[in-house]
Amino acid sequence: QNKPLAIKKLVVVSSYNQYLASVKSNPSNELVEIKKAIPNIKLDIRYATKNNFMQQVMYKQARAFARRPVVESLKKIQKELNKKGYGLKIFDGYRPYAITVEFYKKASDKNFVANPAKGSKHNRGCAVDLTLINLKTGKELVMPTPYDSFSAAAAAKYENVSPEARKNRDFLIAVMAKYQMNVLENEWWHYDFSGWRNYNLMDIPFEKL
Ligand SMILES: C[C@@H](N)C(=O)N[C@H](C)C(=O)O
Ligand SMILES: [Zn+2]
């Protein structure tokens, strides 16, 4: 006889007080503002502009957050990169769940956006979208594709790219992995924190944080 399927209900925290209580019981739950913790990090929050795949402003504020241990990893990564003349540029961090719902409705290719039925690691404050910059010039290093290019060439192991783009991409992937930030198979710019399972999905707008 077939066993009934166990259907897990998706938990999304949308109450600010519930979020505060979770931080009180475990400080790792805090959504830390990345720029405050790492002042020399560069931000280019595309979803707070119309320059993104949605072609509309999705965030009211150009800010980036991540859970405390994720920001600790980013701090170490930035330190290591700075010694070599490079730095990070952040495109996105914590993303409220409602935004993932909007992305999924409109995205031309659903392979490049998380399904709201499961939620995104961004909604857990455990994913960041980023690239590398040259510290002196502030310019982005050459990568296989632009950010959020929903193309085959965006894959982390895509072979048919220039030697320079491949070198930069593979260097970024390696330094991120050293600090528990693992690249997403089909997006070279997206990194998931290995402890993401310990954090709830959230739907709290930046303005409240
Ligand atoms: C939309 C893109 N930047 C992204 O973050 N995709 C992943 C799969 C996500 O939505 O979690
Ligand atoms: Zn992402």
mmCIF file of C-alpha atoms and ligand atoms in Angstrom:
data_model
loop_
_atom_site.group_PDB
_atom_site.id
_atom_site.type_symbol
_atom_site.label_atom_id
_atom_site.label_comp_id
_atom_site.label_asym_id
_atom_site.label_seq_id
_atom_site.Cartn_x
_atom_site.Cartn_y
_atom_site.Cartn_z
ATOM 1 C CA GLN A 1 0.000 0.000 0.000
ATOM 2 C CA ASN A 2 1.264 3.484 -0.924
ATOM 3 C CA LYS A 3 2.148 5.756 1.970
ATOM 4 C CA PRO A 4 0.509 9.223 1.832
ATOM 5 C CA LEU A 5 2.895 11.957 0.680
ATOM 6 C CA ALA A 6 4.102 14.237 3.467
ATOM 7 C CA ILE A 7 3.405 17.754 2.187
ATOM 8 C CA LYS A 8 5.581 20.305 3.915
ATOM 9 C CA LYS A 9 3.992 23.717 4.396
ATOM 10 C CA LEU A 10 6.199 26.582 3.315
ATOM 11 C CA VAL A 11 6.999 28.869 6.261
ATOM 12 C CA VAL A 12 7.613 32.509 5.328
ATOM 13 C CA VAL A 13 8.298 34.987 8.148
ATOM 14 C CA SER A 14 6.550 38.263 7.384
ATOM 15 C CA SER A 15 6.170 39.649 10.895
ATOM 16 C CA TYR A 16 8.922 42.052 11.967
ATOM 17 C CA ASN A 17 8.352 41.165 15.624
ATOM 18 C CA GLN A 18 8.789 37.480 14.829
ATOM 19 C CA TYR A 19 12.040 38.325 13.055
ATOM 20 C CA LEU A 20 13.244 40.347 16.101
ATOM 21 C CA ALA A 21 12.399 37.448 18.410
ATOM 22 C CA SER A 22 14.376 35.066 16.185
ATOM 23 C CA VAL A 23 17.421 37.392 16.386
ATOM 24 C CA LYS A 24 17.078 37.569 20.167
ATOM 25 C CA SER A 25 17.088 33.803 20.477
ATOM 26 C CA ASN A 26 19.913 33.386 17.924
ATOM 27 C CA PRO A 27 22.048 36.390 16.839
ATOM 28 C CA SER A 28 23.037 34.530 13.620
ATOM 29 C CA ASN A 29 19.538 35.300 12.346
ATOM 30 C CA GLU A 30 20.274 39.008 12.086
ATOM 31 C CA LEU A 31 20.063 40.470 8.593
ATOM 32 C CA VAL A 32 23.181 42.615 8.621
ATOM 33 C CA GLU A 33 23.554 45.522 6.199
ATOM 34 C CA ILE A 34 26.550 44.493 4.091
ATOM 35 C CA LYS A 35 27.856 48.025 3.448
ATOM 36 C CA LYS A 36 27.841 48.820 7.193
ATOM 37 C CA ALA A 37 29.874 45.714 8.001
ATOM 38 C CA ILE A 38 32.234 46.053 5.006
ATOM 39 C CA PRO A 39 32.470 49.792 4.243
ATOM 40 C CA ASN A 40 34.738 49.464 1.181
ATOM 41 C CA ILE A 41 32.457 46.996 -0.613
ATOM 42 C CA LYS A 42 30.853 48.305 -3.799
ATOM 43 C CA LEU A 43 27.077 48.081 -4.349
ATOM 44 C CA ASP A 44 25.151 48.114 -7.615
ATOM 45 C CA ILE A 45 21.645 47.150 -6.505
ATOM 46 C CA ARG A 46 20.077 46.644 -9.911
ATOM 47 C CA TYR A 47 16.658 45.702 -8.549
ATOM 48 C CA ALA A 48 16.401 49.191 -7.043
ATOM 49 C CA THR A 49 16.672 50.573 -10.611
ATOM 50 C CA LYS A 50 15.045 49.750 -13.948
ATOM 51 C CA ASN A 51 18.324 48.257 -15.159
ATOM 52 C CA ASN A 52 17.389 44.638 -14.484
ATOM 53 C CA PHE A 53 15.662 41.733 -16.237
ATOM 54 C CA MET A 54 12.266 42.875 -14.907
ATOM 55 C CA GLN A 55 12.849 46.339 -16.411
ATOM 56 C CA GLN A 56 11.151 47.846 -13.387
ATOM 57 C CA VAL A 57 12.089 49.115 -9.934
ATOM 58 C CA MET A 58 11.588 46.199 -7.533
ATOM 59 C CA TYR A 59 13.197 47.606 -4.346
ATOM 60 C CA LYS A 60 12.341 50.962 -2.756
ATOM 61 C CA GLN A 61 15.869 51.199 -1.302
ATOM 62 C CA ALA A 62 19.270 50.387 -2.823
ATOM 63 C CA ARG A 63 20.505 48.323 0.130
ATOM 64 C CA ALA A 64 21.897 44.814 0.595
ATOM 65 C CA PHE A 65 21.570 42.550 3.631
ATOM 66 C CA ALA A 66 22.557 38.996 4.544
ATOM 67 C CA ARG A 67 22.494 36.845 7.682
ATOM 68 C CA ARG A 68 25.338 37.520 10.110
ATOM 69 C CA PRO A 69 27.486 34.434 9.238
ATOM 70 C CA VAL A 70 27.110 35.175 5.518
ATOM 71 C CA VAL A 71 28.405 38.709 6.061
ATOM 72 C CA GLU A 72 31.291 37.294 8.120
ATOM 73 C CA SER A 73 32.219 35.131 5.111
ATOM 74 C CA LEU A 74 31.985 38.131 2.773
ATOM 75 C CA LYS A 75 34.242 40.110 5.099
ATOM 76 C CA LYS A 76 36.945 37.434 4.892
ATOM 77 C CA ILE A 77 36.550 37.179 1.125
ATOM 78 C CA GLN A 78 36.855 40.955 0.709
ATOM 79 C CA LYS A 79 39.990 40.985 2.878
ATOM 80 C CA GLU A 80 41.626 38.252 0.809
ATOM 81 C CA LEU A 81 40.656 39.918 -2.471
ATOM 82 C CA ASN A 82 41.848 43.376 -1.366
ATOM 83 C CA LYS A 83 45.333 41.999 -0.710
ATOM 84 C CA LYS A 84 45.434 40.971 -4.387
ATOM 85 C CA GLY A 85 44.084 44.301 -5.711
ATOM 86 C CA TYR A 86 40.490 43.133 -6.220
ATOM 87 C CA GLY A 87 37.174 43.649 -4.457
ATOM 88 C CA LEU A 88 33.537 42.558 -4.519
ATOM 89 C CA LYS A 89 30.634 44.365 -6.152
ATOM 90 C CA ILE A 90 27.247 43.281 -4.767
ATOM 91 C CA PHE A 91 24.216 43.169 -7.048
ATOM 92 C CA ASP A 92 21.810 41.614 -4.541
ATOM 93 C CA GLY A 93 21.617 39.946 -1.134
ATOM 94 C CA TYR A 94 18.544 39.204 1.011
ATOM 95 C CA ARG A 95 15.472 39.420 -1.216
ATOM 96 C CA PRO A 96 11.950 39.581 0.290
ATOM 97 C CA TYR A 97 9.811 36.566 -0.706
ATOM 98 C CA ALA A 98 7.197 38.753 -2.454
ATOM 99 C CA ILE A 99 9.884 39.836 -4.944
ATOM 100 C CA THR A 100 10.667 36.206 -5.797
ATOM 101 C CA VAL A 101 6.951 35.718 -6.516
ATOM 102 C CA GLU A 102 7.049 38.696 -8.928
ATOM 103 C CA PHE A 103 10.240 37.428 -10.593
ATOM 104 C CA TYR A 104 8.726 34.010 -11.194
ATOM 105 C CA LYS A 105 5.577 35.462 -12.757
ATOM 106 C CA LYS A 106 7.499 37.561 -15.270
ATOM 107 C CA ALA A 107 10.791 35.744 -15.962
ATOM 108 C CA SER A 108 11.120 34.620 -19.571
ATOM 109 C CA ASP A 109 13.151 31.571 -18.507
ATOM 110 C CA LYS A 110 12.142 30.003 -15.179
ATOM 111 C CA ASN A 111 15.507 28.189 -14.959
ATOM 112 C CA PHE A 112 17.112 31.410 -13.779
ATOM 113 C CA VAL A 113 14.682 32.346 -10.995
ATOM 114 C CA ALA A 114 13.677 30.421 -7.875
ATOM 115 C CA ASN A 115 10.253 28.797 -7.774
ATOM 116 C CA PRO A 116 8.171 30.423 -4.989
ATOM 117 C CA ALA A 117 6.849 26.958 -4.134
ATOM 118 C CA LYS A 118 10.274 26.387 -2.560
ATOM 119 C CA GLY A 119 11.501 29.956 -2.186
ATOM 120 C CA SER A 120 14.965 31.322 -2.936
ATOM 121 C CA LYS A 121 18.116 31.183 -0.821
ATOM 122 C CA HIS A 122 18.005 34.985 -1.251
ATOM 123 C CA ASN A 123 14.718 34.955 0.725
ATOM 124 C CA ARG A 124 16.621 33.235 3.552
ATOM 125 C CA GLY A 125 19.310 35.938 3.571
ATOM 126 C CA CYS A 126 21.736 33.241 2.497
ATOM 127 C CA ALA A 127 22.503 34.085 -1.146
ATOM 128 C CA VAL A 128 24.379 36.931 -2.796
ATOM 129 C CA ASP A 129 24.721 37.973 -6.423
ATOM 130 C CA LEU A 130 28.075 39.601 -7.078
ATOM 131 C CA THR A 131 31.126 40.081 -9.256
ATOM 132 C CA LEU A 132 34.769 41.122 -8.994
ATOM 133 C CA ILE A 133 36.170 44.614 -9.455
ATOM 134 C CA ASN A 134 39.652 46.031 -9.846
ATOM 135 C CA LEU A 135 40.245 47.979 -6.601
ATOM 136 C CA LYS A 136 42.207 50.787 -8.284
ATOM 137 C CA THR A 137 39.860 51.491 -11.194
ATOM 138 C CA GLY A 138 36.603 50.292 -9.595
ATOM 139 C CA LYS A 139 35.833 48.575 -12.903
ATOM 140 C CA GLU A 140 34.290 45.107 -13.152
ATOM 141 C CA LEU A 141 36.566 42.296 -14.271
ATOM 142 C CA VAL A 142 35.654 40.596 -17.541
ATOM 143 C CA MET A 143 33.221 37.726 -16.932
ATOM 144 C CA PRO A 144 31.557 35.294 -19.356
ATOM 145 C CA THR A 145 28.249 37.240 -19.405
ATOM 146 C CA PRO A 146 26.686 40.341 -17.873
ATOM 147 C CA TYR A 147 24.787 39.941 -14.551
ATOM 148 C CA ASP A 148 21.414 38.192 -14.890
ATOM 149 C CA SER A 149 22.076 37.205 -18.471
ATOM 150 C CA PHE A 150 19.731 34.246 -18.725
ATOM 151 C CA SER A 151 21.945 32.355 -21.169
ATOM 152 C CA ALA A 152 23.851 29.078 -21.409
ATOM 153 C CA ALA A 153 27.149 30.987 -21.117
ATOM 154 C CA ALA A 154 26.169 32.051 -17.583
ATOM 155 C CA ALA A 155 26.710 28.488 -16.333
ATOM 156 C CA ALA A 156 29.512 28.178 -13.790
ATOM 157 C CA LYS A 157 31.315 25.526 -15.853
ATOM 158 C CA TYR A 158 30.498 26.818 -19.335
ATOM 159 C CA GLU A 159 33.515 25.953 -21.495
ATOM 160 C CA ASN A 160 33.269 28.191 -24.548
ATOM 161 C CA VAL A 161 34.427 31.488 -22.991
ATOM 162 C CA SER A 162 37.523 33.669 -23.468
ATOM 163 C CA PRO A 163 40.587 32.691 -21.409
ATOM 164 C CA GLU A 164 40.359 35.990 -19.469
ATOM 165 C CA ALA A 165 36.680 35.560 -18.553
ATOM 166 C CA ARG A 166 37.296 31.955 -17.598
ATOM 167 C CA LYS A 167 40.256 32.875 -15.386
ATOM 168 C CA ASN A 168 38.280 35.613 -13.589
ATOM 169 C CA ARG A 169 35.143 33.492 -13.177
ATOM 170 C CA ASP A 170 37.056 30.481 -11.869
ATOM 171 C CA PHE A 171 39.060 32.686 -9.479
ATOM 172 C CA LEU A 172 35.830 34.206 -8.091
ATOM 173 C CA ILE A 173 34.184 30.791 -7.702
ATOM 174 C CA ALA A 174 37.251 29.410 -5.888
ATOM 175 C CA VAL A 175 37.647 32.299 -3.418
ATOM 176 C CA MET A 176 33.923 32.234 -2.619
ATOM 177 C CA ALA A 177 33.949 28.449 -2.074
ATOM 178 C CA LYS A 178 36.855 28.807 0.375
ATOM 179 C CA TYR A 179 34.467 30.674 2.695
ATOM 180 C CA GLN A 180 31.366 28.443 2.353
ATOM 181 C CA MET A 181 29.774 30.386 -0.494
ATOM 182 C CA ASN A 182 28.940 27.955 -3.282
ATOM 183 C CA VAL A 183 28.243 28.965 -6.864
ATOM 184 C CA LEU A 184 24.882 28.117 -8.433
ATOM 185 C CA GLU A 185 25.328 25.715 -11.359
ATOM 186 C CA ASN A 186 23.753 27.948 -14.008
ATOM 187 C CA GLU A 187 24.626 31.448 -12.688
ATOM 188 C CA TRP A 188 28.304 32.377 -12.200
ATOM 189 C CA TRP A 189 27.283 35.471 -10.114
ATOM 190 C CA HIS A 190 25.057 33.664 -7.555
ATOM 191 C CA TYR A 191 26.492 32.160 -4.330
ATOM 192 C CA ASP A 192 24.649 30.188 -1.634
ATOM 193 C CA PHE A 193 25.867 29.981 1.942
ATOM 194 C CA SER A 194 26.346 26.337 2.935
ATOM 195 C CA GLY A 195 24.311 26.757 6.135
ATOM 196 C CA TRP A 196 21.200 28.056 4.326
ATOM 197 C CA ARG A 197 18.946 25.259 5.626
ATOM 198 C CA ASN A 198 19.095 26.768 9.133
ATOM 199 C CA TYR A 199 17.373 29.998 8.101
ATOM 200 C CA ASN A 200 13.717 30.735 7.399
ATOM 201 C CA LEU A 201 12.315 32.328 4.276
ATOM 202 C CA MET A 202 11.525 35.991 4.977
ATOM 203 C CA ASP A 203 9.195 38.584 3.550
ATOM 204 C CA ILE A 204 10.220 41.762 5.336
ATOM 205 C CA PRO A 205 10.937 44.846 3.184
ATOM 206 C CA PHE A 206 14.270 46.676 3.435
ATOM 207 C CA GLU A 207 12.570 49.773 4.857
ATOM 208 C CA LYS A 208 11.839 47.872 8.079
ATOM 209 C CA LEU A 209 15.388 46.620 8.568
HETATM 210 C C1 LIG B 1 17.173 36.280 -10.530
HETATM 211 C C2 LIG B 1 18.574 35.821 -10.233
HETATM 212 N N1 LIG B 1 19.402 36.941 -9.927
HETATM 213 C C3 LIG B 1 18.582 34.828 -9.076
HETATM 214 O O1 LIG B 1 18.905 35.201 -7.967
HETATM 215 N N2 LIG B 1 18.224 33.570 -9.354
HETATM 216 C C4 LIG B 1 18.163 32.558 -8.335
HETATM 217 C C5 LIG B 1 17.931 31.211 -8.940
HETATM 218 C C6 LIG B 1 17.068 32.855 -7.326
HETATM 219 O O2 LIG B 1 16.043 33.431 -7.703
HETATM 220 O O3 LIG B 1 17.238 32.420 -6.194
HETATM 221 ZN ZN ZN B 2 21.025 35.122 -6.965
#
